[in-house]
Amino acid sequence: MFKLLKTVIKTGEATVRYPFAPLPVSPGFRGKPEYDPTQCIACGACTIACPANALSMATDVEQGTRTWELFLGRCIFCARCEEVCPTRAIALSPEFELAVGNKADLYQRATFTLTACRSCQRPFAPSKEIDYAMALLVHSGLEADAVAEQRAHFETCPECKRHQSIPDSDKLTLGQTTTKGGAL
Ligand code: SF4
Ligand code: SF4
């Protein structure tokens, strides 16, 4: 008995004091994704990359909004969202105490305004994403005024741009490249 006590005292504490004391985690520990909506441009890259479908986006054309959503109950802490986010709006933290009393507390949402297409008026892209794309061009060395002049182009939806770039077919002469009797 005395020998056992001696061994116990010599060994000291073999367990951690958590939850009575904070538990330090290893460097690079992948815990709860921390999200900063002010930094997010609602590009949707993280929602495409998320393998567990913990991240999603829903567009409300009537309201002209897009809502980003994280459901922690599905997160597998893989960090794909952190890898693909262009603005560092989401990153995994050391936080691992995720228990909640209400399932609704496992959701995080942010709603963004969509820009309406200048041509068809349909909301099509988050305003912050358009601003970010223009800011990137300035950052890459283009003149700010020249980029600002392109705002109408940035605020036109892809479908309208495509229509605008297709000339009227009755103004085209299609026979120039065919030979008599040759295949059309
Ligand atoms: S850590 Fe992985 S599973 Fe969790 S939200 Fe990010 S991409 Fe999805
Ligand atoms: S990838 Fe980043 S910026 Fe894009 S929607 Fe996700 S959190 Fe927002």
GROMACS .gro file of C-alpha atoms and ligand atoms in nm:
model
  200
    1MET     CA    1   0.000   0.000   0.000
    2PHE     CA    2   0.279   0.241   0.099
    3LYS     CA    3   0.466   0.152  -0.218
    4LEU     CA    4   0.155   0.228  -0.429
    5LEU     CA    5   0.108   0.566  -0.259
    6LYS     CA    6   0.470   0.648  -0.322
    7THR     CA    7   0.428   0.566  -0.692
    8VAL     CA    8   0.113   0.781  -0.715
    9ILE     CA    9   0.282   1.080  -0.552
   10LYS     CA   10   0.588   1.037  -0.769
   11THR     CA   11   0.379   1.019  -1.087
   12GLY     CA   12   0.183   1.336  -1.005
   13GLU     CA   13  -0.127   1.434  -1.203
   14ALA     CA   14  -0.181   1.194  -1.492
   15THR     CA   15  -0.499   1.363  -1.618
   16VAL     CA   16  -0.588   1.718  -1.722
   17ARG     CA   17  -0.803   1.942  -1.503
   18TYR     CA   18  -1.052   2.017  -1.782
   19PRO     CA   19  -1.340   2.116  -1.749
   20PHE     CA   20  -1.229   2.287  -1.425
   21ALA     CA   21  -0.941   2.455  -1.609
   22PRO     CA   22  -0.906   2.557  -1.976
   23LEU     CA   23  -0.773   2.286  -2.205
   24PRO     CA   24  -0.495   2.405  -2.438
   25VAL     CA   25  -0.516   2.259  -2.787
   26SER     CA   26  -0.237   2.175  -3.030
   27PRO     CA   27  -0.122   2.429  -3.291
   28GLY     CA   28  -0.329   2.385  -3.606
   29PHE     CA   29  -0.621   2.234  -3.413
   30ARG     CA   30  -0.935   2.248  -3.628
   31GLY     CA   31  -1.230   2.366  -3.421
   32LYS     CA   32  -1.543   2.572  -3.484
   33PRO     CA   33  -1.538   2.774  -3.808
   34GLU     CA   34  -1.542   3.142  -3.718
   35TYR     CA   35  -1.725   3.357  -3.972
   36ASP     CA   36  -1.694   3.732  -4.025
   37PRO     CA   37  -1.992   3.859  -4.229
   38THR     CA   38  -1.835   4.202  -4.273
   39GLN     CA   39  -1.545   4.038  -4.458
   40CYS     CA   40  -1.767   3.801  -4.660
   41ILE     CA   41  -1.859   3.894  -5.019
   42ALA     CA   42  -2.116   3.614  -5.060
   43CYS     CA   43  -1.921   3.461  -5.347
   44GLY     CA   44  -2.038   3.111  -5.254
   45ALA     CA   45  -1.697   2.943  -5.294
   46CYS     CA   46  -1.713   2.791  -4.947
   47THR     CA   47  -2.062   2.652  -5.003
   48ILE     CA   48  -1.940   2.470  -5.316
   49ALA     CA   49  -1.627   2.338  -5.145
   50CYS     CA   50  -1.795   2.219  -4.823
   51PRO     CA   51  -1.807   1.838  -4.849
   52ALA     CA   52  -2.058   1.798  -4.567
   53ASN     CA   53  -2.314   2.048  -4.694
   54ALA     CA   54  -2.279   2.241  -4.372
   55LEU     CA   55  -2.262   2.560  -4.576
   56SER     CA   56  -2.534   2.673  -4.813
   57MET     CA   57  -2.669   2.978  -4.988
   58ALA     CA   58  -3.024   3.069  -5.082
   59THR     CA   59  -3.125   3.346  -5.322
   60ASP     CA   60  -3.449   3.538  -5.281
   61VAL     CA   61  -3.508   3.711  -5.615
   62GLU     CA   62  -3.822   3.884  -5.486
   63GLN     CA   63  -3.634   4.047  -5.199
   64GLY     CA   64  -3.313   4.084  -5.398
   65THR     CA   65  -3.109   3.909  -5.130
   66ARG     CA   66  -2.881   3.609  -5.086
   67THR     CA   67  -2.847   3.437  -4.749
   68TRP     CA   68  -2.535   3.253  -4.643
   69GLU     CA   69  -2.586   2.980  -4.381
   70LEU     CA   70  -2.364   2.758  -4.169
   71PHE     CA   71  -2.514   2.461  -3.986
   72LEU     CA   72  -2.255   2.349  -3.732
   73GLY     CA   73  -2.438   2.021  -3.678
   74ARG     CA   74  -2.311   1.902  -4.016
   75CYS     CA   75  -1.957   2.045  -3.998
   76ILE     CA   76  -1.671   1.793  -4.007
   77PHE     CA   77  -1.401   2.058  -3.943
   78CYS     CA   78  -1.215   1.981  -4.264
   79ALA     CA   79  -1.117   2.347  -4.326
   80ARG     CA   80  -1.202   2.341  -4.697
   81CYS     CA   81  -1.405   2.662  -4.646
   82GLU     CA   82  -1.100   2.835  -4.501
   83GLU     CA   83  -0.884   2.718  -4.793
   84VAL     CA   84  -1.111   2.850  -5.067
   85CYS     CA   85  -1.236   3.176  -4.911
   86PRO     CA   86  -1.081   3.464  -5.109
   87THR     CA   87  -1.131   3.723  -4.834
   88ARG     CA   88  -1.050   3.522  -4.518
   89ALA     CA   89  -1.406   3.566  -4.399
   90ILE     CA   90  -1.412   3.213  -4.255
   91ALA     CA   91  -1.140   3.029  -4.065
   92LEU     CA   92  -1.129   2.742  -3.821
   93SER     CA   93  -1.071   2.841  -3.458
   94PRO     CA   94  -0.946   2.648  -3.151
   95GLU     CA   95  -1.303   2.653  -3.012
   96PHE     CA   96  -1.426   2.297  -2.947
   97GLU     CA   97  -1.703   2.342  -2.691
   98LEU     CA   98  -1.996   2.336  -2.928
   99ALA     CA   99  -2.278   2.191  -2.716
  100VAL     CA  100  -2.600   2.393  -2.728
  101GLY     CA  101  -2.937   2.353  -2.560
  102ASN     CA  102  -3.128   2.456  -2.870
  103LYS     CA  103  -3.064   2.322  -3.223
  104ALA     CA  104  -3.136   2.666  -3.367
  105ASP     CA  105  -2.817   2.790  -3.198
  106LEU     CA  106  -2.614   2.568  -3.434
  107TYR     CA  107  -2.708   2.792  -3.727
  108GLN     CA  108  -2.534   3.109  -3.835
  109ARG     CA  109  -2.671   3.327  -4.113
  110ALA     CA  110  -2.587   3.646  -4.299
  111THR     CA  111  -2.796   3.816  -4.565
  112PHE     CA  112  -2.651   4.017  -4.852
  113THR     CA  113  -2.805   4.259  -5.100
  114LEU     CA  114  -2.800   4.161  -5.466
  115THR     CA  115  -2.735   4.411  -5.743
  116ALA     CA  116  -3.011   4.430  -6.005
  117CYS     CA  117  -2.897   4.392  -6.366
  118ARG     CA  118  -2.890   4.731  -6.537
  119SER     CA  119  -3.050   4.577  -6.842
  120CYS     CA  120  -3.316   4.328  -6.726
  121GLN     CA  121  -3.348   4.453  -6.365
  122ARG     CA  122  -3.317   4.098  -6.229
  123PRO     CA  123  -3.107   4.075  -5.909
  124PHE     CA  124  -2.811   3.857  -6.002
  125ALA     CA  125  -2.492   3.915  -5.798
  126PRO     CA  126  -2.406   4.028  -5.444
  127SER     CA  127  -2.318   4.398  -5.448
  128LYS     CA  128  -2.017   4.328  -5.226
  129GLU     CA  129  -1.886   4.073  -5.475
  130ILE     CA  130  -1.906   4.326  -5.760
  131ASP     CA  131  -1.727   4.588  -5.550
  132TYR     CA  132  -1.463   4.331  -5.460
  133ALA     CA  133  -1.404   4.239  -5.827
  134MET     CA  134  -1.361   4.606  -5.917
  135ALA     CA  135  -1.130   4.664  -5.621
  136LEU     CA  136  -0.917   4.369  -5.736
  137LEU     CA  137  -0.869   4.532  -6.077
  138VAL     CA  138  -0.755   4.855  -5.912
  139HIS     CA  139  -0.528   4.652  -5.684
  140SER     CA  140  -0.378   4.481  -5.989
  141GLY     CA  141  -0.267   4.817  -6.127
  142LEU     CA  142  -0.553   4.952  -6.341
  143GLU     CA  143  -0.653   5.316  -6.304
  144ALA     CA  144  -0.937   5.359  -6.053
  145ASP     CA  145  -1.123   5.593  -6.291
  146ALA     CA  146  -1.098   5.346  -6.577
  147VAL     CA  147  -1.235   5.069  -6.357
  148ALA     CA  148  -1.516   5.293  -6.230
  149GLU     CA  149  -1.620   5.360  -6.591
  150GLN     CA  150  -1.677   4.987  -6.629
  151ARG     CA  151  -1.932   4.972  -6.346
  152ALA     CA  152  -2.227   4.943  -6.584
  153HIS     CA  153  -2.059   4.640  -6.743
  154PHE     CA  154  -2.002   4.482  -6.400
  155GLU     CA  155  -2.365   4.547  -6.309
  156THR     CA  156  -2.505   4.368  -6.612
  157CYS     CA  157  -2.597   4.002  -6.571
  158PRO     CA  158  -2.417   3.737  -6.782
  159GLU     CA  159  -2.734   3.659  -6.979
  160CYS     CA  160  -2.784   4.022  -7.086
  161LYS     CA  161  -2.414   4.054  -7.169
  162ARG     CA  162  -2.448   3.751  -7.394
  163HIS     CA  163  -2.754   3.896  -7.568
  164GLN     CA  164  -2.581   4.230  -7.613
  165SER     CA  165  -2.276   4.065  -7.770
  166ILE     CA  166  -2.474   3.866  -8.028
  167PRO     CA  167  -2.536   4.072  -8.344
  168ASP     CA  168  -2.874   4.053  -8.518
  169SER     CA  169  -2.862   3.745  -8.741
  170ASP     CA  170  -3.035   3.920  -9.034
  171LYS     CA  171  -2.741   4.159  -9.056
  172LEU     CA  172  -2.494   3.876  -9.108
  173THR     CA  173  -2.388   3.734  -9.443
  174LEU     CA  174  -2.334   3.364  -9.392
  175GLY     CA  175  -2.249   3.252  -9.747
  176GLN     CA  176  -1.895   3.386  -9.765
  177THR     CA  177  -1.719   3.076  -9.638
  178THR     CA  178  -1.921   2.813  -9.831
  179THR     CA  179  -1.837   2.700 -10.184
  180LYS     CA  180  -2.088   2.608 -10.448
  181GLY     CA  181  -2.203   2.253 -10.394
  182GLY     CA  182  -1.992   2.226 -10.079
  183ALA     CA  183  -2.116   2.133  -9.737
  184LEU     CA  184  -2.281   2.407  -9.537
  185SF4     S1  185  -1.491   2.303  -4.195
  185SF4    FE1  186  -1.545   2.169  -4.371
  185SF4     S2  187  -1.744   2.081  -4.315
  185SF4    FE2  188  -1.712   2.257  -4.178
  185SF4     S3  189  -1.811   2.428  -4.281
  185SF4    FE3  190  -1.595   2.432  -4.346
  185SF4     S4  191  -1.590   2.313  -4.537
  185SF4    FE4  192  -1.786   2.266  -4.436
  186SF4     S1  193  -1.588   3.182  -4.958
  186SF4    FE1  194  -1.560   3.345  -4.803
  186SF4     S2  195  -1.634   3.531  -4.906
  186SF4    FE2  196  -1.713   3.357  -5.024
  186SF4     S3  197  -1.919   3.316  -4.935
  186SF4    FE3  198  -1.772   3.185  -4.826
  186SF4     S4  199  -1.713   3.303  -4.644
  186SF4    FE4  200  -1.807   3.447  -4.787
   0.00000   0.00000   0.00000
